[in-house]
PDB file of C-alpha atoms in Angstrom:
ATOM      1  CA  UNK W 942     256.581 253.732  36.769  1.00 46.00           C
ATOM      2  CA  UNK W 943     258.961 255.366  39.194  1.00 49.00           C
ATOM      3  CA  UNK W 944     257.775 257.296  42.216  1.00 52.00           C
ATOM      4  CA  UNK W 945     258.290 261.047  41.981  1.00 75.00           C
ATOM      5  CA  UNK W 946     260.308 261.383  45.188  1.00 87.00           C
ATOM      6  CA  UNK W 947     262.361 258.175  44.994  1.00 90.00           C
ATOM      7  CA  UNK W 948     264.272 256.034  42.541  1.00 93.00           C
ATOM      8  CA  UNK W 949     264.546 252.269  42.580  1.00 94.00           C
ATOM      9  CA  UNK W 950     267.608 250.065  42.711  1.00 93.00           C
ATOM     10  CA  UNK W 951     267.398 246.660  41.034  1.00 95.00           C
ATOM     11  CA  UNK W 952     267.289 243.653  43.352  1.00 94.00           C
ATOM     12  CA  UNK W 953     269.366 241.543  40.991  1.00 95.00           C
ATOM     13  CA  UNK W 954     272.349 243.839  41.552  1.00 96.00           C
ATOM     14  CA  UNK W 955     272.010 244.447  45.284  1.00 95.00           C
ATOM     15  CA  UNK W 956     275.110 242.388  46.095  1.00 95.00           C
ATOM     16  CA  UNK W 957     277.161 244.384  43.578  1.00 96.00           C
ATOM     17  CA  UNK W 958     275.824 247.682  44.947  1.00 95.00           C
ATOM     18  CA  UNK W 959     276.757 246.534  48.447  1.00 94.00           C
ATOM     19  CA  UNK W 960     280.297 245.749  47.269  1.00 94.00           C
ATOM     20  CA  UNK W 961     280.577 249.127  45.531  1.00 95.00           C
ATOM     21  CA  UNK W 962     279.527 250.960  48.700  1.00 95.00           C
ATOM     22  CA  UNK W 963     281.051 248.774  51.439  1.00 92.00           C
ATOM     23  CA  UNK W 964     282.252 251.117  54.190  1.00 88.00           C
ATOM     24  CA  UNK W 965     285.929 250.135  54.282  1.00 85.00           C
ATOM     25  CA  UNK W 966     286.595 248.825  50.769  1.00 85.00           C
ATOM     26  CA  UNK W 967     283.850 250.275  48.566  1.00 87.00           C
ATOM     27  CA  UNK W 968     284.665 252.570  45.680  1.00 91.00           C
ATOM     28  CA  UNK W 969     281.691 254.840  46.318  1.00 92.00           C
ATOM     29  CA  UNK W 970     280.681 256.527  49.529  1.00 90.00           C
ATOM     30  CA  UNK W 971     276.960 256.132  48.929  1.00 91.00           C
ATOM     31  CA  UNK W 972     274.445 254.079  46.992  1.00 92.00           C
ATOM     32  CA  UNK W 973     273.468 257.251  45.117  1.00 92.00           C
ATOM     33  CA  UNK W 974     277.017 257.708  43.800  1.00 92.00           C
ATOM     34  CA  UNK W 975     277.196 254.052  42.745  1.00 94.00           C
ATOM     35  CA  UNK W 976     273.867 254.359  40.915  1.00 95.00           C
ATOM     36  CA  UNK W 977     274.998 257.569  39.187  1.00 93.00           C
ATOM     37  CA  UNK W 978     278.165 255.826  37.996  1.00 93.00           C
ATOM     38  CA  UNK W 979     276.140 252.820  36.837  1.00 96.00           C
ATOM     39  CA  UNK W 980     273.690 255.015  34.912  1.00 95.00           C
ATOM     40  CA  UNK W 981     276.492 256.731  33.010  1.00 93.00           C
ATOM     41  CA  UNK W 982     278.148 253.363  32.347  1.00 95.00           C
ATOM     42  CA  UNK W 983     274.846 251.998  31.094  1.00 96.00           C
ATOM     43  CA  UNK W 984     274.409 254.986  28.786  1.00 94.00           C
ATOM     44  CA  UNK W 985     277.977 254.746  27.536  1.00 93.00           C
ATOM     45  CA  UNK W 986     277.593 251.035  26.782  1.00 94.00           C
ATOM     46  CA  UNK W 987     274.117 251.457  25.285  1.00 94.00           C
ATOM     47  CA  UNK W 988     272.472 249.310  27.940  1.00 96.00           C
ATOM     48  CA  UNK W 989     269.085 250.488  29.102  1.00 96.00           C
ATOM     49  CA  UNK W 990     267.405 247.556  30.812  1.00 96.00           C
ATOM     50  CA  UNK W 991     264.045 247.530  32.537  1.00 95.00           C
ATOM     51  CA  UNK W 992     263.454 245.650  35.774  1.00 94.00           C
ATOM     52  CA  UNK W 993     260.586 244.830  38.082  1.00 92.00           C
ATOM     53  CA  UNK W 994     262.129 243.589  41.330  1.00 93.00           C
ATOM     54  CA  UNK W 995     263.715 246.289  43.436  1.00 92.00           C
ATOM     55  CA  UNK W 996     264.966 246.856  46.934  1.00 87.00           C
ATOM     56  CA  UNK W 997     264.326 249.849  49.171  1.00 88.00           C
ATOM     57  CA  UNK W 998     264.011 252.931  46.928  1.00 90.00           C
ATOM     58  CA  UNK W 999     266.401 255.829  47.437  1.00 90.00           C
ATOM     59  CA  UNK W1000     265.126 259.342  48.081  1.00 90.00           C
ATOM     60  CA  UNK W1001     265.556 261.504  45.003  1.00 89.00           C
ATOM     61  CA  UNK W1002     266.596 264.415  47.227  1.00 88.00           C
ATOM     62  CA  UNK W1003     269.832 262.539  47.940  1.00 89.00           C
ATOM     63  CA  UNK W1004     270.708 262.645  44.235  1.00 85.00           C
ATOM     64  CA  UNK W1005     269.625 266.225  43.820  1.00 80.00           C
ATOM     65  CA  UNK W1006     271.917 267.124  46.715  1.00 74.00           C
ATOM     66  CA  UNK W1007     274.917 265.744  44.809  1.00 78.00           C
ATOM     67  CA  UNK W1008     276.881 267.914  42.433  1.00 75.00           C
ATOM     68  CA  UNK W1009     275.185 267.523  39.028  1.00 78.00           C
ATOM     69  CA  UNK W1010     272.818 264.804  40.277  1.00 78.00           C
ATOM     70  CA  UNK W1011     269.688 266.496  38.978  1.00 80.00           C
ATOM     71  CA  UNK W1012     271.523 267.483  35.794  1.00 88.00           C
ATOM     72  CA  UNK W1013     272.340 263.829  35.174  1.00 89.00           C
ATOM     73  CA  UNK W1014     268.633 262.945  35.237  1.00 88.00           C
ATOM     74  CA  UNK W1015     267.871 265.712  32.770  1.00 90.00           C
ATOM     75  CA  UNK W1016     270.733 264.999  30.374  1.00 91.00           C
ATOM     76  CA  UNK W1017     270.046 261.260  30.231  1.00 93.00           C
ATOM     77  CA  UNK W1018     266.386 261.957  29.478  1.00 92.00           C
ATOM     78  CA  UNK W1019     267.109 264.687  26.932  1.00 90.00           C
ATOM     79  CA  UNK W1020     269.519 262.440  25.054  1.00 90.00           C
ATOM     80  CA  UNK W1021     267.212 259.441  25.229  1.00 92.00           C
ATOM     81  CA  UNK W1022     264.149 261.412  24.111  1.00 92.00           C
ATOM     82  CA  UNK W1023     265.862 263.955  21.873  1.00 88.00           C
ATOM     83  CA  UNK W1024     262.715 264.581  19.830  1.00 91.00           C
ATOM     84  CA  UNK W1025     260.581 265.176  22.905  1.00 92.00           C
ATOM     85  CA  UNK W1026     261.540 268.479  24.569  1.00 90.00           C
ATOM     86  CA  UNK W1027     258.655 268.083  27.021  1.00 93.00           C
ATOM     87  CA  UNK W1028     260.625 265.273  28.708  1.00 93.00           C
ATOM     88  CA  UNK W1029     262.162 268.059  30.816  1.00 92.00           C
ATOM     89  CA  UNK W1030     258.787 269.327  32.047  1.00 93.00           C
ATOM     90  CA  UNK W1031     258.066 269.040  35.764  1.00 91.00           C
ATOM     91  CA  UNK W1032     255.241 266.552  35.207  1.00 93.00           C
ATOM     92  CA  UNK W1033     257.626 264.231  33.307  1.00 94.00           C
ATOM     93  CA  UNK W1034     259.983 263.701  36.249  1.00 93.00           C
ATOM     94  CA  UNK W1035     258.774 260.088  36.667  1.00 94.00           C
ATOM     95  CA  UNK W1036     259.810 259.410  33.053  1.00 95.00           C
ATOM     96  CA  UNK W1037     263.271 260.873  33.679  1.00 94.00           C
ATOM     97  CA  UNK W1038     263.656 258.807  36.829  1.00 94.00           C
ATOM     98  CA  UNK W1039     262.694 255.653  34.922  1.00 95.00           C
ATOM     99  CA  UNK W1040     265.304 256.364  32.232  1.00 95.00           C
ATOM    100  CA  UNK W1041     267.930 256.843  34.941  1.00 95.00           C
ATOM    101  CA  UNK W1042     266.911 253.626  36.730  1.00 96.00           C
ATOM    102  CA  UNK W1043     267.034 251.579  33.541  1.00 96.00           C
ATOM    103  CA  UNK W1044     270.438 252.909  32.503  1.00 97.00           C
ATOM    104  CA  UNK W1045     271.733 252.242  36.029  1.00 96.00           C
ATOM    105  CA  UNK W1046     270.419 248.682  35.807  1.00 97.00           C
ATOM    106  CA  UNK W1047     272.115 248.247  32.429  1.00 97.00           C
ATOM    107  CA  UNK W1048     275.368 249.662  33.767  1.00 96.00           C
ATOM    108  CA  UNK W1049     275.282 247.368  36.776  1.00 97.00           C
ATOM    109  CA  UNK W1050     274.609 244.431  34.458  1.00 97.00           C
ATOM    110  CA  UNK W1051     277.574 245.396  32.316  1.00 97.00           C
ATOM    111  CA  UNK W1052     279.805 245.770  35.364  1.00 96.00           C
ATOM    112  CA  UNK W1053     278.688 242.387  36.711  1.00 96.00           C
ATOM    113  CA  UNK W1054     279.475 240.778  33.342  1.00 96.00           C
ATOM    114  CA  UNK W1055     282.968 242.299  33.477  1.00 95.00           C
ATOM    115  CA  UNK W1056     283.444 240.916  36.990  1.00 95.00           C
ATOM    116  CA  UNK W1057     282.282 237.473  35.844  1.00 95.00           C
ATOM    117  CA  UNK W1058     284.573 237.622  32.798  1.00 94.00           C
ATOM    118  CA  UNK W1059     287.606 238.585  34.929  1.00 92.00           C
ATOM    119  CA  UNK W1060     287.149 236.725  38.233  1.00 88.00           C
ATOM    120  CA  UNK W1061     290.808 237.110  39.225  1.00 90.00           C
ATOM    121  CA  UNK W1062     290.638 240.908  38.880  1.00 91.00           C
ATOM    122  CA  UNK W1063     289.430 242.908  41.858  1.00 91.00           C
ATOM    123  CA  UNK W1064     286.480 245.285  41.624  1.00 91.00           C
ATOM    124  CA  UNK W1065     288.653 248.392  42.014  1.00 91.00           C
ATOM    125  CA  UNK W1066     290.752 247.431  39.001  1.00 92.00           C
ATOM    126  CA  UNK W1067     287.728 246.679  36.832  1.00 94.00           C
ATOM    127  CA  UNK W1068     286.038 249.995  37.652  1.00 92.00           C
ATOM    128  CA  UNK W1069     289.332 251.857  37.192  1.00 92.00           C
ATOM    129  CA  UNK W1070     289.758 250.252  33.755  1.00 91.00           C
ATOM    130  CA  UNK W1071     286.243 251.314  32.750  1.00 92.00           C
ATOM    131  CA  UNK W1072     286.898 254.878  33.881  1.00 88.00           C
ATOM    132  CA  UNK W1073     290.244 254.943  32.106  1.00 88.00           C
ATOM    133  CA  UNK W1074     288.558 253.616  28.945  1.00 88.00           C
ATOM    134  CA  UNK W1075     285.957 256.378  29.140  1.00 84.00           C
ATOM    135  CA  UNK W1076     288.611 259.042  29.616  1.00 82.00           C
ATOM    136  CA  UNK W1077     290.756 257.730  26.764  1.00 80.00           C
ATOM    137  CA  UNK W1078     287.981 257.140  24.202  1.00 58.00           C
ATOM    138  CA  UNK W1079     287.830 260.717  22.854  1.00 58.00           C
ATOM    139  CA  UNK W1080     291.573 260.759  22.218  1.00 47.00           C
ATOM    140  CA  UNK W1081     291.670 257.322  20.602  1.00 47.00           C
ATOM    141  CA  UNK W1082     288.530 257.546  18.476  1.00 48.00           C
ATOM    142  CA  UNK W1083     288.311 261.255  17.903  1.00 50.00           C
ATOM    143  CA  UNK W1084     284.839 261.240  19.469  1.00 52.00           C
ATOM    144  CA  UNK W1085     283.787 263.490  22.289  1.00 54.00           C
ATOM    145  CA  UNK W1086     281.025 261.762  24.263  1.00 57.00           C
ATOM    146  CA  UNK W1087     280.258 264.780  26.434  1.00 55.00           C
ATOM    147  CA  UNK W1088     280.084 267.015  23.392  1.00 61.00           C
ATOM    148  CA  UNK W1089     277.789 264.534  21.670  1.00 63.00           C
ATOM    149  CA  UNK W1090     275.558 264.341  24.750  1.00 59.00           C
ATOM    150  CA  UNK W1091     275.332 268.107  24.967  1.00 58.00           C
ATOM    151  CA  UNK W1092     274.712 268.530  21.238  1.00 62.00           C
ATOM    152  CA  UNK W1093     271.996 265.872  21.137  1.00 60.00           C
ATOM    153  CA  UNK W1094     270.402 267.520  24.185  1.00 59.00           C
ATOM    154  CA  UNK W1095     270.606 270.901  22.384  1.00 58.00           C
ATOM    155  CA  UNK W1096     272.986 272.263  25.030  1.00 53.00           C
ATOM    156  CA  UNK W1097     275.449 274.139  22.855  1.00 48.00           C
ATOM    157  CA  UNK W1098     277.379 276.037  25.514  1.00 44.00           C
TER     158      UNK W1098
END
């Protein structure tokens, strides 16, 4: 189970996380941003994967300090446990962190598979293609992922 003040990053993807956050060439400024991207990718691709081995955990306060960081934890949990409204209770924060960690691990696994499948393509291009795919999906399929997330989380704004 996740610690209440930290979230784990999977050891198996540490090299990928380092590449995503490399100071001069990385796509993300921080490990937190890379993990947030990976969690949304994991959710989008339906890949929630548990893991045991992890490197130095990241302080949860760093995510909460990001725009919508704490909201991401809540939305992922609400969508995952749509029949359990108590998932958003304060004492269930460890459960929400675990859901986030597992989706991030799944997203990193998916991204690594894309890198392995396209070894000649650079990381920037692969991530850009995934983002472009996500942005285009509602227009091409008629689906609205954000709307579906909000509806399944009972957030009808």
